[in-house]
Amino acid sequence: MSWIKDIIDTSRSLAKDKQALAQIKSGLRNQAKLNHQFLKELLKKNSNPKQERLIKIARSLEYDKMQDALNYGIPYALISRKRVTEELLEQFHVKAAVLVDKSLEEMLESVYIKTAYISKDYDNEDIDLKARLRNLAKYNLVLIRLLT
């Protein structure tokens, strides 16, 4: 009888782990999608928002779930085994061959660093905020794809 209890307990534990991983994946995907809502206007052809709008976008970006995921060492391979491909980069017009074959963890780290930097240093006159936000928007789309 005890082996049946062990199987039941193991099954319950696995179900809880699967549910927790699904919640982490969903949280990361939702945060990336929320950021996409702010960034998507920069991907339109002939998009030329004013500096005030760029600053508002930069200040609206969120990255707390990405930071938590990176700080607490989640099992990325159990969330997504997808990797960045050349086709994916071409789809979103990303010219960054260095991203090819990157994992979810590496892509998440890249998007997190870009997001955190822009949202903290958006008023730096030495950076092209529009170009940085447009680049972040493309990277963010790649991240979303890895999380779907």
PDB file of C-alpha atoms in Angstrom:
ATOM      1  CA  MET A   1       0.000   0.000   0.000  1.00  0.00           C
ATOM      2  CA  SER A   2       2.860   2.434   0.700  1.00  0.00           C
ATOM      3  CA  TRP A   3       4.100   2.338  -2.897  1.00  0.00           C
ATOM      4  CA  ILE A   4       0.666   3.549  -4.057  1.00  0.00           C
ATOM      5  CA  LYS A   5       0.874   6.439  -1.616  1.00  0.00           C
ATOM      6  CA  ASP A   6       4.376   7.249  -2.921  1.00  0.00           C
ATOM      7  CA  ILE A   7       3.079   7.302  -6.495  1.00  0.00           C
ATOM      8  CA  ILE A   8       0.165   9.533  -5.526  1.00  0.00           C
ATOM      9  CA  ASP A   9       2.441  11.914  -3.606  1.00  0.00           C
ATOM     10  CA  THR A  10       4.909  12.039  -6.490  1.00  0.00           C
ATOM     11  CA  SER A  11       2.098  12.733  -8.963  1.00  0.00           C
ATOM     12  CA  ARG A  12       0.789  15.558  -6.815  1.00  0.00           C
ATOM     13  CA  SER A  13       4.270  17.036  -6.482  1.00  0.00           C
ATOM     14  CA  LEU A  14       4.830  16.871 -10.245  1.00  0.00           C
ATOM     15  CA  ALA A  15       1.465  18.513 -10.874  1.00  0.00           C
ATOM     16  CA  LYS A  16       2.351  21.359  -8.501  1.00  0.00           C
ATOM     17  CA  ASP A  17       5.748  21.795 -10.190  1.00  0.00           C
ATOM     18  CA  LYS A  18       4.124  21.870 -13.624  1.00  0.00           C
ATOM     19  CA  GLN A  19       1.590  24.431 -12.431  1.00  0.00           C
ATOM     20  CA  ALA A  20       4.348  26.613 -10.948  1.00  0.00           C
ATOM     21  CA  LEU A  21       6.354  26.486 -14.197  1.00  0.00           C
ATOM     22  CA  ALA A  22       3.249  27.411 -16.185  1.00  0.00           C
ATOM     23  CA  GLN A  23       2.694  30.408 -13.900  1.00  0.00           C
ATOM     24  CA  ILE A  24       6.297  31.570 -14.307  1.00  0.00           C
ATOM     25  CA  LYS A  25       6.105  31.222 -18.094  1.00  0.00           C
ATOM     26  CA  SER A  26       2.782  33.044 -18.184  1.00  0.00           C
ATOM     27  CA  GLY A  27       4.092  35.871 -15.993  1.00  0.00           C
ATOM     28  CA  LEU A  28       7.152  36.372 -18.182  1.00  0.00           C
ATOM     29  CA  ARG A  29       5.103  36.204 -21.387  1.00  0.00           C
ATOM     30  CA  ASN A  30       2.518  38.670 -20.052  1.00  0.00           C
ATOM     31  CA  GLN A  31       5.196  41.149 -19.003  1.00  0.00           C
ATOM     32  CA  ALA A  32       6.850  40.901 -22.423  1.00  0.00           C
ATOM     33  CA  LYS A  33       3.467  41.393 -24.106  1.00  0.00           C
ATOM     34  CA  LEU A  34       2.714  44.407 -21.912  1.00  0.00           C
ATOM     35  CA  ASN A  35       6.051  45.957 -22.852  1.00  0.00           C
ATOM     36  CA  HIS A  36       5.247  45.179 -26.488  1.00  0.00           C
ATOM     37  CA  GLN A  37       2.114  47.310 -26.219  1.00  0.00           C
ATOM     38  CA  PHE A  38       4.294  50.301 -25.367  1.00  0.00           C
ATOM     39  CA  LEU A  39       6.999  49.499 -27.908  1.00  0.00           C
ATOM     40  CA  LYS A  40       4.957  48.458 -30.930  1.00  0.00           C
ATOM     41  CA  GLU A  41       4.473  51.983 -32.301  1.00  0.00           C
ATOM     42  CA  LEU A  42       8.241  52.155 -32.818  1.00  0.00           C
ATOM     43  CA  LEU A  43       8.073  49.218 -35.222  1.00  0.00           C
ATOM     44  CA  LYS A  44       5.717  50.982 -37.625  1.00  0.00           C
ATOM     45  CA  LYS A  45       7.210  52.353 -40.813  1.00  0.00           C
ATOM     46  CA  ASN A  46       7.833  56.077 -40.697  1.00  0.00           C
ATOM     47  CA  SER A  47       7.267  56.092 -36.936  1.00  0.00           C
ATOM     48  CA  ASN A  48       8.691  59.310 -35.580  1.00  0.00           C
ATOM     49  CA  PRO A  49       7.464  59.855 -32.023  1.00  0.00           C
ATOM     50  CA  LYS A  50       8.573  62.961 -30.198  1.00  0.00           C
ATOM     51  CA  GLN A  51      11.189  62.741 -27.471  1.00  0.00           C
ATOM     52  CA  GLU A  52       8.523  63.210 -24.760  1.00  0.00           C
ATOM     53  CA  ARG A  53       6.687  60.128 -26.064  1.00  0.00           C
ATOM     54  CA  LEU A  54       9.907  58.106 -26.171  1.00  0.00           C
ATOM     55  CA  ILE A  55      10.605  59.046 -22.566  1.00  0.00           C
ATOM     56  CA  LYS A  56       7.076  58.056 -21.552  1.00  0.00           C
ATOM     57  CA  ILE A  57       7.514  54.682 -23.252  1.00  0.00           C
ATOM     58  CA  ALA A  58      10.888  54.132 -21.579  1.00  0.00           C
ATOM     59  CA  ARG A  59       9.478  54.992 -18.154  1.00  0.00           C
ATOM     60  CA  SER A  60       6.514  52.637 -18.667  1.00  0.00           C
ATOM     61  CA  LEU A  61       8.547  49.498 -19.323  1.00  0.00           C
ATOM     62  CA  GLU A  62       8.423  46.775 -16.704  1.00  0.00           C
ATOM     63  CA  TYR A  63      11.057  44.170 -15.947  1.00  0.00           C
ATOM     64  CA  ASP A  64      10.468  42.910 -12.392  1.00  0.00           C
ATOM     65  CA  LYS A  65       9.361  39.421 -13.443  1.00  0.00           C
ATOM     66  CA  MET A  66      12.378  39.081 -15.728  1.00  0.00           C
ATOM     67  CA  GLN A  67      14.649  40.205 -12.898  1.00  0.00           C
ATOM     68  CA  ASP A  68      13.076  37.709 -10.497  1.00  0.00           C
ATOM     69  CA  ALA A  69      13.385  34.869 -13.009  1.00  0.00           C
ATOM     70  CA  LEU A  70      17.054  35.637 -13.565  1.00  0.00           C
ATOM     71  CA  ASN A  71      17.836  36.096  -9.869  1.00  0.00           C
ATOM     72  CA  TYR A  72      16.133  32.929  -8.661  1.00  0.00           C
ATOM     73  CA  GLY A  73      17.468  30.490 -11.236  1.00  0.00           C
ATOM     74  CA  ILE A  74      14.304  29.018 -12.652  1.00  0.00           C
ATOM     75  CA  PRO A  75      14.601  25.836 -14.746  1.00  0.00           C
ATOM     76  CA  TYR A  76      14.483  27.521 -18.155  1.00  0.00           C
ATOM     77  CA  ALA A  77      14.733  24.280 -20.121  1.00  0.00           C
ATOM     78  CA  LEU A  78      11.498  23.096 -18.508  1.00  0.00           C
ATOM     79  CA  ILE A  79       9.738  26.312 -19.522  1.00  0.00           C
ATOM     80  CA  SER A  80      10.926  26.388 -23.128  1.00  0.00           C
ATOM     81  CA  ARG A  81      13.511  24.454 -25.074  1.00  0.00           C
ATOM     82  CA  LYS A  82      13.142  26.760 -28.077  1.00  0.00           C
ATOM     83  CA  ARG A  83      16.218  28.529 -29.337  1.00  0.00           C
ATOM     84  CA  VAL A  84      16.682  31.631 -31.441  1.00  0.00           C
ATOM     85  CA  THR A  85      16.963  30.795 -35.127  1.00  0.00           C
ATOM     86  CA  GLU A  86      18.058  32.813 -38.120  1.00  0.00           C
ATOM     87  CA  GLU A  87      14.520  32.561 -39.474  1.00  0.00           C
ATOM     88  CA  LEU A  88      13.092  34.022 -36.275  1.00  0.00           C
ATOM     89  CA  LEU A  89      15.523  36.926 -36.394  1.00  0.00           C
ATOM     90  CA  GLU A  90      14.688  37.552 -40.048  1.00  0.00           C
ATOM     91  CA  GLN A  91      10.974  37.500 -39.255  1.00  0.00           C
ATOM     92  CA  PHE A  92      11.389  40.393 -36.837  1.00  0.00           C
ATOM     93  CA  HIS A  93      14.134  42.139 -38.836  1.00  0.00           C
ATOM     94  CA  VAL A  94      16.711  41.671 -36.109  1.00  0.00           C
ATOM     95  CA  LYS A  95      20.247  42.067 -37.370  1.00  0.00           C
ATOM     96  CA  ALA A  96      22.102  40.354 -34.571  1.00  0.00           C
ATOM     97  CA  ALA A  97      23.753  37.115 -35.644  1.00  0.00           C
ATOM     98  CA  VAL A  98      25.125  36.808 -32.122  1.00  0.00           C
ATOM     99  CA  LEU A  99      21.611  35.823 -30.972  1.00  0.00           C
ATOM    100  CA  VAL A 100      21.424  32.716 -33.166  1.00  0.00           C
ATOM    101  CA  ASP A 101      21.058  29.565 -31.056  1.00  0.00           C
ATOM    102  CA  LYS A 102      20.528  31.511 -27.816  1.00  0.00           C
ATOM    103  CA  SER A 103      18.316  29.882 -25.216  1.00  0.00           C
ATOM    104  CA  LEU A 104      15.373  31.349 -23.344  1.00  0.00           C
ATOM    105  CA  GLU A 105      17.645  32.245 -20.424  1.00  0.00           C
ATOM    106  CA  GLU A 106      20.141  34.089 -22.629  1.00  0.00           C
ATOM    107  CA  MET A 107      17.411  35.948 -24.511  1.00  0.00           C
ATOM    108  CA  LEU A 108      15.626  36.829 -21.286  1.00  0.00           C
ATOM    109  CA  GLU A 109      18.863  38.205 -19.844  1.00  0.00           C
ATOM    110  CA  SER A 110      19.479  40.295 -22.950  1.00  0.00           C
ATOM    111  CA  VAL A 111      15.968  41.766 -22.935  1.00  0.00           C
ATOM    112  CA  TYR A 112      16.130  42.371 -19.184  1.00  0.00           C
ATOM    113  CA  ILE A 113      19.421  44.262 -19.398  1.00  0.00           C
ATOM    114  CA  LYS A 114      18.209  46.408 -22.293  1.00  0.00           C
ATOM    115  CA  THR A 115      14.894  47.143 -20.559  1.00  0.00           C
ATOM    116  CA  ALA A 116      16.430  47.948 -17.184  1.00  0.00           C
ATOM    117  CA  TYR A 117      19.062  50.187 -18.749  1.00  0.00           C
ATOM    118  CA  ILE A 118      16.605  52.138 -20.888  1.00  0.00           C
ATOM    119  CA  SER A 119      14.121  52.607 -18.075  1.00  0.00           C
ATOM    120  CA  LYS A 120      16.841  53.961 -15.788  1.00  0.00           C
ATOM    121  CA  ASP A 121      18.891  56.039 -18.246  1.00  0.00           C
ATOM    122  CA  TYR A 122      16.271  57.226 -20.737  1.00  0.00           C
ATOM    123  CA  ASP A 123      17.247  60.883 -20.304  1.00  0.00           C
ATOM    124  CA  ASN A 124      20.903  60.318 -21.277  1.00  0.00           C
ATOM    125  CA  GLU A 125      21.611  62.710 -24.141  1.00  0.00           C
ATOM    126  CA  ASP A 126      24.434  60.475 -25.398  1.00  0.00           C
ATOM    127  CA  ILE A 127      22.098  57.667 -26.468  1.00  0.00           C
ATOM    128  CA  ASP A 128      19.653  57.486 -29.353  1.00  0.00           C
ATOM    129  CA  LEU A 129      16.570  56.572 -27.339  1.00  0.00           C
ATOM    130  CA  LYS A 130      14.445  55.897 -30.406  1.00  0.00           C
ATOM    131  CA  ALA A 131      16.978  53.441 -31.836  1.00  0.00           C
ATOM    132  CA  ARG A 132      17.416  51.715 -28.489  1.00  0.00           C
ATOM    133  CA  LEU A 133      13.672  51.360 -27.959  1.00  0.00           C
ATOM    134  CA  ARG A 134      13.183  50.062 -31.509  1.00  0.00           C
ATOM    135  CA  ASN A 135      15.949  47.500 -30.951  1.00  0.00           C
ATOM    136  CA  LEU A 136      14.407  46.488 -27.633  1.00  0.00           C
ATOM    137  CA  ALA A 137      11.024  46.079 -29.340  1.00  0.00           C
ATOM    138  CA  LYS A 138      12.520  43.584 -31.787  1.00  0.00           C
ATOM    139  CA  TYR A 139      14.367  41.641 -29.084  1.00  0.00           C
ATOM    140  CA  ASN A 140      11.179  41.603 -27.024  1.00  0.00           C
ATOM    141  CA  LEU A 141       9.268  40.021 -29.936  1.00  0.00           C
ATOM    142  CA  VAL A 142      11.880  37.270 -30.145  1.00  0.00           C
ATOM    143  CA  LEU A 143      11.493  36.679 -26.396  1.00  0.00           C
ATOM    144  CA  ILE A 144       7.707  36.475 -26.728  1.00  0.00           C
ATOM    145  CA  ARG A 145       8.130  33.855 -29.447  1.00  0.00           C
ATOM    146  CA  LEU A 146      10.395  31.768 -27.215  1.00  0.00           C
ATOM    147  CA  LEU A 147       7.726  31.922 -24.499  1.00  0.00           C
ATOM    148  CA  THR A 148       4.833  30.821 -26.724  1.00  0.00           C
TER     149      THR A 148
END
